[in-house]
mmCIF file of N, CA and C in Angstrom:
data_model
loop_
_atom_site.group_PDB
_atom_site.id
_atom_site.type_symbol
_atom_site.label_atom_id
_atom_site.label_comp_id
_atom_site.label_asym_id
_atom_site.label_seq_id
_atom_site.Cartn_x
_atom_site.Cartn_y
_atom_site.Cartn_z
ATOM 1 N N UNK J 262 48.181 -27.612 44.143
ATOM 2 C CA UNK J 262 47.437 -28.500 43.295
ATOM 3 C C UNK J 262 48.008 -29.906 43.442
ATOM 4 N N UNK J 263 47.141 -30.854 43.642
ATOM 5 C CA UNK J 263 47.606 -32.232 43.784
ATOM 6 C C UNK J 263 47.709 -32.899 42.423
ATOM 7 N N UNK J 264 48.566 -33.897 42.347
ATOM 8 C CA UNK J 264 48.725 -34.640 41.100
ATOM 9 C C UNK J 264 47.495 -35.497 40.848
ATOM 10 N N UNK J 265 47.164 -35.707 39.562
ATOM 11 C CA UNK J 265 46.021 -36.573 39.278
ATOM 12 C C UNK J 265 46.299 -37.997 39.725
ATOM 13 N N UNK J 266 45.248 -38.721 39.931
ATOM 14 C CA UNK J 266 45.354 -40.113 40.348
ATOM 15 C C UNK J 266 46.227 -40.901 39.389
ATOM 16 N N UNK J 267 47.152 -41.689 39.903
ATOM 17 C CA UNK J 267 47.983 -42.527 39.045
ATOM 18 C C UNK J 267 47.159 -43.665 38.453
ATOM 19 N N UNK J 268 45.996 -43.889 39.004
ATOM 20 C CA UNK J 268 45.116 -44.942 38.499
ATOM 21 C C UNK J 268 44.076 -44.371 37.553
ATOM 22 N N UNK J 269 44.460 -43.398 36.710
ATOM 23 C CA UNK J 269 43.500 -42.750 35.827
ATOM 24 C C UNK J 269 42.852 -43.732 34.870
ATOM 25 N N UNK J 270 43.526 -44.814 34.511
ATOM 26 C CA UNK J 270 42.917 -45.807 33.625
ATOM 27 C C UNK J 270 41.706 -46.425 34.311
ATOM 28 N N UNK J 271 41.752 -46.549 35.644
ATOM 29 C CA UNK J 271 40.611 -47.084 36.382
ATOM 30 C C UNK J 271 39.402 -46.156 36.308
ATOM 31 N N UNK J 272 39.643 -44.880 36.006
ATOM 32 C CA UNK J 272 38.552 -43.919 35.915
ATOM 33 C C UNK J 272 37.949 -43.882 34.517
ATOM 34 N N UNK J 273 38.459 -44.696 33.614
ATOM 35 C CA UNK J 273 37.924 -44.735 32.255
ATOM 36 C C UNK J 273 36.489 -45.240 32.284
ATOM 37 N N UNK J 274 35.638 -44.546 31.559
ATOM 38 C CA UNK J 274 34.234 -44.924 31.494
ATOM 39 C C UNK J 274 33.970 -45.849 30.317
ATOM 40 N N UNK J 275 34.868 -45.832 29.351
ATOM 41 C CA UNK J 275 34.623 -46.555 28.123
ATOM 42 C C UNK J 275 35.960 -46.979 27.530
ATOM 43 N N UNK J 276 36.068 -48.216 27.126
ATOM 44 C CA UNK J 276 37.280 -48.716 26.487
ATOM 45 C C UNK J 276 36.863 -49.601 25.321
ATOM 46 N N UNK J 277 37.430 -49.345 24.154
ATOM 47 C CA UNK J 277 37.079 -50.100 22.953
ATOM 48 C C UNK J 277 38.321 -50.435 22.150
ATOM 49 N N UNK J 278 38.286 -51.562 21.479
ATOM 50 C CA UNK J 278 39.284 -51.900 20.474
ATOM 51 C C UNK J 278 38.520 -52.125 19.178
ATOM 52 N N UNK J 279 38.960 -51.458 18.108
ATOM 53 C CA UNK J 279 38.252 -51.496 16.841
ATOM 54 C C UNK J 279 38.925 -52.456 15.865
ATOM 55 N N UNK J 280 38.233 -52.743 14.746
ATOM 56 C CA UNK J 280 38.735 -53.691 13.749
ATOM 57 C C UNK J 280 40.111 -53.325 13.216
ATOM 58 N N UNK J 281 40.389 -52.023 13.092
ATOM 59 C CA UNK J 281 41.689 -51.605 12.557
ATOM 60 C C UNK J 281 42.805 -51.681 13.599
ATOM 61 N N UNK J 282 42.495 -52.183 14.796
ATOM 62 C CA UNK J 282 43.496 -52.328 15.850
ATOM 63 C C UNK J 282 43.605 -51.121 16.762
ATOM 64 N N UNK J 283 42.860 -50.061 16.471
ATOM 65 C CA UNK J 283 42.883 -48.869 17.311
ATOM 66 C C UNK J 283 42.235 -49.182 18.654
ATOM 67 N N UNK J 284 42.913 -48.787 19.718
ATOM 68 C CA UNK J 284 42.388 -48.935 21.073
ATOM 69 C C UNK J 284 42.019 -47.546 21.573
ATOM 70 N N UNK J 285 40.852 -47.417 22.182
ATOM 71 C CA UNK J 285 40.412 -46.128 22.700
ATOM 72 C C UNK J 285 39.946 -46.279 24.137
ATOM 73 N N UNK J 286 40.384 -45.345 24.966
ATOM 74 C CA UNK J 286 39.956 -45.263 26.360
ATOM 75 C C UNK J 286 39.483 -43.837 26.578
ATOM 76 N N UNK J 287 38.334 -43.667 27.228
ATOM 77 C CA UNK J 287 37.882 -42.316 27.546
ATOM 78 C C UNK J 287 37.173 -42.303 28.887
ATOM 79 N N UNK J 288 37.181 -41.130 29.496
ATOM 80 C CA UNK J 288 36.542 -40.979 30.785
ATOM 81 C C UNK J 288 36.851 -39.620 31.372
ATOM 82 N N UNK J 289 36.810 -39.520 32.688
ATOM 83 C CA UNK J 289 37.109 -38.280 33.393
ATOM 84 C C UNK J 289 38.089 -38.580 34.518
ATOM 85 N N UNK J 290 39.081 -37.736 34.659
ATOM 86 C CA UNK J 290 40.035 -37.816 35.762
ATOM 87 C C UNK J 290 39.555 -36.833 36.827
ATOM 88 N N UNK J 291 39.523 -37.257 38.078
ATOM 89 C CA UNK J 291 39.142 -36.366 39.165
ATOM 90 C C UNK J 291 40.409 -35.821 39.808
ATOM 91 N N UNK J 292 40.507 -34.496 39.844
ATOM 92 C CA UNK J 292 41.654 -33.829 40.452
ATOM 93 C C UNK J 292 41.141 -32.597 41.185
ATOM 94 N N UNK J 293 41.533 -32.445 42.431
ATOM 95 C CA UNK J 293 41.081 -31.312 43.245
ATOM 96 C C UNK J 293 39.559 -31.155 43.174
ATOM 97 N N UNK J 294 38.860 -32.286 43.271
ATOM 98 C CA UNK J 294 37.401 -32.343 43.266
ATOM 99 C C UNK J 294 36.770 -31.832 41.974
ATOM 100 N N UNK J 295 37.547 -31.767 40.896
ATOM 101 C CA UNK J 295 37.020 -31.401 39.583
ATOM 102 C C UNK J 295 37.239 -32.559 38.631
ATOM 103 N N UNK J 296 36.282 -32.747 37.726
ATOM 104 C CA UNK J 296 36.410 -33.807 36.727
ATOM 105 C C UNK J 296 36.981 -33.218 35.445
ATOM 106 N N UNK J 297 37.948 -33.931 34.858
ATOM 107 C CA UNK J 297 38.591 -33.510 33.619
ATOM 108 C C UNK J 297 38.422 -34.620 32.591
ATOM 109 N N UNK J 298 37.752 -34.318 31.468
ATOM 110 C CA UNK J 298 37.548 -35.276 30.392
ATOM 111 C C UNK J 298 38.884 -35.641 29.749
ATOM 112 N N UNK J 299 39.039 -36.906 29.373
ATOM 113 C CA UNK J 299 40.185 -37.321 28.564
ATOM 114 C C UNK J 299 39.752 -38.441 27.637
ATOM 115 N N UNK J 300 40.477 -38.566 26.561
ATOM 116 C CA UNK J 300 40.300 -39.670 25.631
ATOM 117 C C UNK J 300 41.679 -39.998 25.084
ATOM 118 N N UNK J 301 42.004 -41.275 25.044
ATOM 119 C CA UNK J 301 43.274 -41.740 24.474
ATOM 120 C C UNK J 301 42.968 -42.714 23.348
ATOM 121 N N UNK J 302 43.649 -42.550 22.223
ATOM 122 C CA UNK J 302 43.566 -43.524 21.141
ATOM 123 C C UNK J 302 44.984 -43.952 20.803
ATOM 124 N N UNK J 303 45.140 -45.239 20.594
ATOM 125 C CA UNK J 303 46.437 -45.791 20.215
ATOM 126 C C UNK J 303 46.232 -46.653 18.983
ATOM 127 N N UNK J 304 47.023 -46.375 17.944
ATOM 128 C CA UNK J 304 47.028 -47.226 16.758
ATOM 129 C C UNK J 304 48.471 -47.410 16.318
ATOM 130 N N UNK J 305 48.686 -48.038 15.177
ATOM 131 C CA UNK J 305 50.056 -48.325 14.750
ATOM 132 C C UNK J 305 50.853 -47.070 14.426
ATOM 133 N N UNK J 306 50.179 -45.940 14.193
ATOM 134 C CA UNK J 306 50.861 -44.708 13.822
ATOM 135 C C UNK J 306 51.131 -43.770 14.994
ATOM 136 N N UNK J 307 50.168 -43.667 15.924
ATOM 137 C CA UNK J 307 50.285 -42.616 16.936
ATOM 138 C C UNK J 307 49.471 -42.920 18.188
ATOM 139 N N UNK J 308 49.876 -42.249 19.253
ATOM 140 C CA UNK J 308 49.095 -42.166 20.485
ATOM 141 C C UNK J 308 48.492 -40.767 20.486
ATOM 142 N N UNK J 309 47.186 -40.675 20.660
ATOM 143 C CA UNK J 309 46.501 -39.387 20.652
ATOM 144 C C UNK J 309 45.820 -39.165 21.993
ATOM 145 N N UNK J 310 46.081 -38.007 22.584
ATOM 146 C CA UNK J 310 45.426 -37.572 23.813
ATOM 147 C C UNK J 310 44.487 -36.435 23.456
ATOM 148 N N UNK J 311 43.236 -36.530 23.875
ATOM 149 C CA UNK J 311 42.242 -35.478 23.667
ATOM 150 C C UNK J 311 41.770 -35.000 25.035
ATOM 151 N N UNK J 312 41.894 -33.696 25.272
ATOM 152 C CA UNK J 312 41.445 -33.102 26.531
ATOM 153 C C UNK J 312 40.769 -31.768 26.222
ATOM 154 N N UNK J 313 39.946 -31.301 27.152
ATOM 155 C CA UNK J 313 39.311 -30.005 26.956
ATOM 156 C C UNK J 313 40.372 -28.915 26.860
ATOM 157 N N UNK J 314 40.124 -27.934 26.012
ATOM 158 C CA UNK J 314 41.052 -26.815 25.830
ATOM 159 C C UNK J 314 41.388 -26.166 27.173
ATOM 160 N N UNK J 315 40.385 -26.017 28.043
ATOM 161 C CA UNK J 315 40.621 -25.371 29.343
ATOM 162 C C UNK J 315 41.543 -26.201 30.243
ATOM 163 N N UNK J 316 41.698 -27.490 29.945
ATOM 164 C CA UNK J 316 42.566 -28.369 30.734
ATOM 165 C C UNK J 316 43.901 -28.647 30.043
ATOM 166 N N UNK J 317 44.230 -27.878 29.004
ATOM 167 C CA UNK J 317 45.408 -28.189 28.179
ATOM 168 C C UNK J 317 46.714 -28.225 28.970
ATOM 169 N N UNK J 318 46.784 -27.527 30.092
ATOM 170 C CA UNK J 318 48.008 -27.571 30.901
ATOM 171 C C UNK J 318 48.266 -28.979 31.463
ATOM 172 N N UNK J 319 47.235 -29.828 31.490
ATOM 173 C CA UNK J 319 47.394 -31.195 32.003
ATOM 174 C C UNK J 319 48.268 -32.054 31.087
ATOM 175 N N UNK J 320 48.472 -31.608 29.857
ATOM 176 C CA UNK J 320 49.296 -32.384 28.925
ATOM 177 C C UNK J 320 50.720 -32.536 29.462
ATOM 178 N N UNK J 321 51.133 -31.669 30.367
ATOM 179 C CA UNK J 321 52.485 -31.752 30.927
ATOM 180 C C UNK J 321 52.759 -33.108 31.569
ATOM 181 N N UNK J 322 51.737 -33.721 32.164
ATOM 182 C CA UNK J 322 51.940 -35.025 32.797
ATOM 183 C C UNK J 322 52.278 -36.086 31.758
ATOM 184 N N UNK J 323 51.663 -35.989 30.590
ATOM 185 C CA UNK J 323 51.952 -36.932 29.512
ATOM 186 C C UNK J 323 53.308 -36.628 28.881
ATOM 187 N N UNK J 324 53.643 -35.341 28.730
ATOM 188 C CA UNK J 324 54.922 -34.972 28.123
ATOM 189 C C UNK J 324 56.090 -35.324 29.038
ATOM 190 N N UNK J 325 55.878 -35.324 30.341
ATOM 191 C CA UNK J 325 56.932 -35.778 31.252
ATOM 192 C C UNK J 325 57.215 -37.257 31.040
ATOM 193 N N UNK J 326 56.200 -37.990 30.666
ATOM 194 C CA UNK J 326 56.305 -39.431 30.472
ATOM 195 C C UNK J 326 56.754 -39.782 29.055
ATOM 196 N N UNK J 327 56.197 -39.097 28.034
ATOM 197 C CA UNK J 327 56.417 -39.456 26.632
ATOM 198 C C UNK J 327 57.344 -38.517 25.877
ATOM 199 N N UNK J 328 57.705 -37.387 26.475
ATOM 200 C CA UNK J 328 58.440 -36.362 25.742
ATOM 201 C C UNK J 328 57.442 -35.423 25.069
ATOM 202 N N UNK J 329 57.963 -34.408 24.411
ATOM 203 C CA UNK J 329 57.086 -33.437 23.745
ATOM 204 C C UNK J 329 56.275 -34.121 22.651
ATOM 205 N N UNK J 330 55.033 -33.684 22.497
ATOM 206 C CA UNK J 330 54.182 -34.272 21.455
ATOM 207 C C UNK J 330 54.709 -33.883 20.075
ATOM 208 N N UNK J 331 54.343 -34.660 19.071
ATOM 209 C CA UNK J 331 54.761 -34.394 17.693
ATOM 210 C C UNK J 331 53.944 -33.265 17.076
ATOM 211 N N UNK J 332 52.635 -33.291 17.296
ATOM 212 C CA UNK J 332 51.741 -32.250 16.785
ATOM 213 C C UNK J 332 50.606 -32.039 17.776
ATOM 214 N N UNK J 333 49.979 -30.869 17.690
ATOM 215 C CA UNK J 333 48.754 -30.641 18.451
ATOM 216 C C UNK J 333 47.864 -29.653 17.710
ATOM 217 N N UNK J 334 46.581 -29.754 17.978
ATOM 218 C CA UNK J 334 45.596 -28.859 17.384
ATOM 219 C C UNK J 334 44.351 -28.865 18.266
ATOM 220 N N UNK J 335 43.495 -27.872 18.054
ATOM 221 C CA UNK J 335 42.233 -27.778 18.793
ATOM 222 C C UNK J 335 41.092 -27.610 17.808
ATOM 223 N N UNK J 336 39.933 -28.155 18.181
ATOM 224 C CA UNK J 336 38.732 -27.993 17.366
ATOM 225 C C UNK J 336 37.496 -28.208 18.222
ATOM 226 N N UNK J 337 36.368 -27.693 17.742
ATOM 227 C CA UNK J 337 35.090 -27.869 18.426
ATOM 228 C C UNK J 337 34.610 -29.303 18.241
ATOM 229 N N UNK J 338 34.127 -29.916 19.334
ATOM 230 C CA UNK J 338 33.596 -31.271 19.282
ATOM 231 C C UNK J 338 32.483 -31.423 20.298
ATOM 232 N N UNK J 339 31.544 -32.307 20.003
ATOM 233 C CA UNK J 339 30.524 -32.681 20.971
ATOM 234 C C UNK J 339 31.040 -33.907 21.710
ATOM 235 N N UNK J 340 31.127 -33.809 23.023
ATOM 236 C CA UNK J 340 31.666 -34.894 23.836
ATOM 237 C C UNK J 340 30.558 -35.850 24.248
ATOM 238 N N UNK J 341 30.925 -37.103 24.602
ATOM 239 C CA UNK J 341 29.918 -38.113 24.956
ATOM 240 C C UNK J 341 29.017 -37.709 26.123
ATOM 241 N N UNK J 342 29.544 -36.949 27.076
ATOM 242 C CA UNK J 342 28.772 -36.637 28.272
ATOM 243 C C UNK J 342 28.069 -35.278 28.213
ATOM 244 N N UNK J 343 28.170 -34.571 27.094
ATOM 245 C CA UNK J 343 27.541 -33.261 26.978
ATOM 246 C C UNK J 343 26.858 -33.130 25.622
ATOM 247 N N UNK J 344 25.855 -32.313 25.560
ATOM 248 C CA UNK J 344 25.130 -32.108 24.301
ATOM 249 C C UNK J 344 25.644 -30.876 23.556
ATOM 250 N N UNK J 345 26.511 -30.103 24.189
ATOM 251 C CA UNK J 345 27.028 -28.893 23.554
ATOM 252 C C UNK J 345 28.436 -29.140 23.029
ATOM 253 N N UNK J 346 28.841 -28.314 22.067
ATOM 254 C CA UNK J 346 30.198 -28.432 21.542
ATOM 255 C C UNK J 346 31.176 -27.799 22.519
ATOM 256 N N UNK J 347 32.325 -28.436 22.635
ATOM 257 C CA UNK J 347 33.401 -27.951 23.506
ATOM 258 C C UNK J 347 34.663 -27.827 22.661
ATOM 259 N N UNK J 348 35.543 -26.914 23.048
ATOM 260 C CA UNK J 348 36.844 -26.803 22.386
ATOM 261 C C UNK J 348 37.737 -27.898 22.967
ATOM 262 N N UNK J 349 38.187 -28.818 22.118
ATOM 263 C CA UNK J 349 38.994 -29.958 22.546
ATOM 264 C C UNK J 349 40.386 -29.846 21.936
ATOM 265 N N UNK J 350 41.408 -30.045 22.764
ATOM 266 C CA UNK J 350 42.797 -30.058 22.295
ATOM 267 C C UNK J 350 43.227 -31.493 22.045
ATOM 268 N N UNK J 351 43.910 -31.699 20.930
ATOM 269 C CA UNK J 351 44.383 -33.019 20.522
ATOM 270 C C UNK J 351 45.910 -32.981 20.474
ATOM 271 N N UNK J 352 46.548 -33.953 21.116
ATOM 272 C CA UNK J 352 48.005 -34.061 21.152
ATOM 273 C C UNK J 352 48.384 -35.428 20.607
ATOM 274 N N UNK J 353 49.298 -35.461 19.637
ATOM 275 C CA UNK J 353 49.710 -36.722 19.021
ATOM 276 C C UNK J 353 51.195 -36.956 19.221
ATOM 277 N N UNK J 354 51.518 -38.179 19.585
ATOM 278 C CA UNK J 354 52.893 -38.657 19.642
ATOM 279 C C UNK J 354 52.998 -39.755 18.590
ATOM 280 N N UNK J 355 53.804 -39.526 17.555
ATOM 281 C CA UNK J 355 53.945 -40.542 16.514
ATOM 282 C C UNK J 355 54.834 -41.677 16.980
ATOM 283 N N UNK J 356 54.512 -42.866 16.530
ATOM 284 C CA UNK J 356 55.342 -44.047 16.749
ATOM 285 C C UNK J 356 56.706 -43.758 16.120
ATOM 286 N N UNK J 357 57.817 -43.979 16.829
ATOM 287 C CA UNK J 357 59.148 -43.690 16.276
ATOM 288 C C UNK J 357 59.466 -44.468 14.998
ATOM 289 N N UNK J 358 58.759 -45.555 14.749
ATOM 290 C CA UNK J 358 59.017 -46.351 13.552
ATOM 291 C C UNK J 358 58.236 -45.866 12.334
ATOM 292 N N UNK J 359 57.377 -44.861 12.502
ATOM 293 C CA UNK J 359 56.588 -44.327 11.389
ATOM 294 C C UNK J 359 57.453 -43.347 10.597
ATOM 295 N N UNK J 360 57.460 -43.504 9.279
ATOM 296 C CA UNK J 360 58.264 -42.624 8.423
ATOM 297 C C UNK J 360 57.652 -41.222 8.374
ATOM 298 N N UNK J 361 58.465 -40.255 7.983
ATOM 299 C CA UNK J 361 57.991 -38.880 7.857
ATOM 300 C C UNK J 361 56.881 -38.797 6.805
ATOM 301 N N UNK J 362 57.022 -39.528 5.699
ATOM 302 C CA UNK J 362 55.988 -39.535 4.655
ATOM 303 C C UNK J 362 54.669 -40.080 5.206
ATOM 304 N N UNK J 363 54.734 -41.141 6.023
ATOM 305 C CA UNK J 363 53.513 -41.688 6.628
ATOM 306 C C UNK J 363 52.913 -40.722 7.650
ATOM 307 N N UNK J 364 53.767 -39.998 8.386
ATOM 308 C CA UNK J 364 53.263 -38.975 9.311
ATOM 309 C C UNK J 364 52.479 -37.924 8.535
ATOM 310 N N UNK J 365 53.037 -37.503 7.404
ATOM 311 C CA UNK J 365 52.390 -36.491 6.576
ATOM 312 C C UNK J 365 51.041 -36.991 6.061
ATOM 313 N N UNK J 366 50.997 -38.220 5.574
ATOM 314 C CA UNK J 366 49.731 -38.797 5.092
ATOM 315 C C UNK J 366 48.705 -38.875 6.233
ATOM 316 N N UNK J 367 49.160 -39.280 7.407
ATOM 317 C CA UNK J 367 48.283 -39.367 8.584
ATOM 318 C C UNK J 367 47.721 -37.983 8.907
ATOM 319 N N UNK J 368 48.595 -36.996 8.891
ATOM 320 C CA UNK J 368 48.216 -35.622 9.188
ATOM 321 C C UNK J 368 47.188 -35.103 8.183
ATOM 322 N N UNK J 369 47.359 -35.433 6.917
ATOM 323 C CA UNK J 369 46.417 -34.986 5.882
ATOM 324 C C UNK J 369 45.034 -35.600 6.069
ATOM 325 N N UNK J 370 44.947 -36.745 6.739
ATOM 326 C CA UNK J 370 43.662 -37.408 6.971
ATOM 327 C C UNK J 370 42.951 -36.930 8.237
ATOM 328 N N UNK J 371 43.582 -36.048 9.000
ATOM 329 C CA UNK J 371 42.937 -35.514 10.200
ATOM 330 C C UNK J 371 41.790 -34.594 9.795
ATOM 331 N N UNK J 372 40.780 -34.457 10.656
ATOM 332 C CA UNK J 372 39.608 -33.637 10.311
ATOM 333 C C UNK J 372 39.830 -32.137 10.519
ATOM 334 N N UNK J 373 41.033 -31.652 10.203
ATOM 335 C CA UNK J 373 41.346 -30.234 10.393
ATOM 336 C C UNK J 373 42.345 -29.813 9.320
ATOM 337 N N UNK J 374 42.290 -28.549 8.953
ATOM 338 C CA UNK J 374 43.215 -28.006 7.968
ATOM 339 C C UNK J 374 44.635 -28.054 8.529
ATOM 340 N N UNK J 375 45.568 -28.482 7.710
ATOM 341 C CA UNK J 375 46.962 -28.632 8.147
ATOM 342 C C UNK J 375 47.546 -27.308 8.648
ATOM 343 N N UNK J 376 47.019 -26.172 8.160
ATOM 344 C CA UNK J 376 47.496 -24.857 8.606
ATOM 345 C C UNK J 376 47.129 -24.564 10.056
ATOM 346 N N UNK J 377 46.165 -25.300 10.604
ATOM 347 C CA UNK J 377 45.704 -25.086 11.981
ATOM 348 C C UNK J 377 46.428 -25.986 12.984
ATOM 349 N N UNK J 378 47.372 -26.784 12.499
ATOM 350 C CA UNK J 378 48.071 -27.758 13.336
ATOM 351 C C UNK J 378 49.423 -27.189 13.755
ATOM 352 N N UNK J 379 49.741 -27.306 15.047
ATOM 353 C CA UNK J 379 51.073 -26.924 15.531
ATOM 354 C C UNK J 379 51.970 -28.151 15.413
ATOM 355 N N UNK J 380 53.020 -28.029 14.619
ATOM 356 C CA UNK J 380 53.914 -29.157 14.371
ATOM 357 C C UNK J 380 55.192 -28.939 15.164
ATOM 358 N N UNK J 381 55.481 -29.888 16.047
ATOM 359 C CA UNK J 381 56.662 -29.781 16.903
ATOM 360 C C UNK J 381 57.763 -30.739 16.474
ATOM 361 N N UNK J 382 57.464 -31.600 15.515
ATOM 362 C CA UNK J 382 58.434 -32.561 14.979
ATOM 363 C C UNK J 382 59.177 -31.867 13.838
ATOM 364 N N UNK J 383 60.462 -31.493 14.024
ATOM 365 C CA UNK J 383 61.185 -30.713 13.009
ATOM 366 C C UNK J 383 61.236 -31.375 11.630
ATOM 367 N N UNK J 384 61.444 -32.680 11.571
ATOM 368 C CA UNK J 384 61.529 -33.355 10.267
ATOM 369 C C UNK J 384 60.192 -33.307 9.543
ATOM 370 N N UNK J 385 59.103 -33.442 10.271
ATOM 371 C CA UNK J 385 57.776 -33.372 9.665
ATOM 372 C C UNK J 385 57.494 -31.956 9.182
ATOM 373 N N UNK J 386 57.875 -30.974 9.964
ATOM 374 C CA UNK J 386 57.695 -29.579 9.574
ATOM 375 C C UNK J 386 58.436 -29.301 8.265
ATOM 376 N N UNK J 387 59.672 -29.759 8.154
ATOM 377 C CA UNK J 387 60.458 -29.591 6.931
ATOM 378 C C UNK J 387 59.769 -30.292 5.761
ATOM 379 N N UNK J 388 59.305 -31.516 5.976
ATOM 380 C CA UNK J 388 58.657 -32.298 4.917
ATOM 381 C C UNK J 388 57.415 -31.576 4.392
ATOM 382 N N UNK J 389 56.637 -31.008 5.287
ATOM 383 C CA UNK J 389 55.428 -30.283 4.892
ATOM 384 C C UNK J 389 55.790 -29.067 4.059
ATOM 385 N N UNK J 390 56.812 -28.326 4.477
ATOM 386 C CA UNK J 390 57.240 -27.146 3.718
ATOM 387 C C UNK J 390 57.678 -27.531 2.311
ATOM 388 N N UNK J 391 58.337 -28.672 2.170
ATOM 389 C CA UNK J 391 58.785 -29.140 0.859
ATOM 390 C C UNK J 391 57.618 -29.648 0.016
ATOM 391 N N UNK J 392 56.605 -30.221 0.668
ATOM 392 C CA UNK J 392 55.476 -30.816 -0.054
ATOM 393 C C UNK J 392 54.470 -29.772 -0.535
ATOM 394 N N UNK J 393 54.452 -28.629 0.120
ATOM 395 C CA UNK J 393 53.450 -27.602 -0.228
ATOM 396 C C UNK J 393 53.938 -26.706 -1.342
#
């Protein structure tokens, strides 16, 4: 298997910056003649990578660069290029300057039940256990 193009940002089909300062890039990466959907969002709290569940092994390239993600979860979503719902995996890396309490508040605002989230950040996991 060959490595994905290092110029994956060039393969972005859509890039937006919103009023709240969130930057979003989305598109498809071509690897071994197959297209793989991706979406990246960056805001003051976290970097979020969204990829199809079937492509979840691709997260290793990001974890080699950023370290292990703080949390991840999967949910059904309708993607921009398809009319059907797909299982999408979401991986978040929190900004190191974000407090554990702010991570928890951010997590509570996600569109998924906190019980469905895999938490890899030990301090956040402890905080959640204490808060519940």
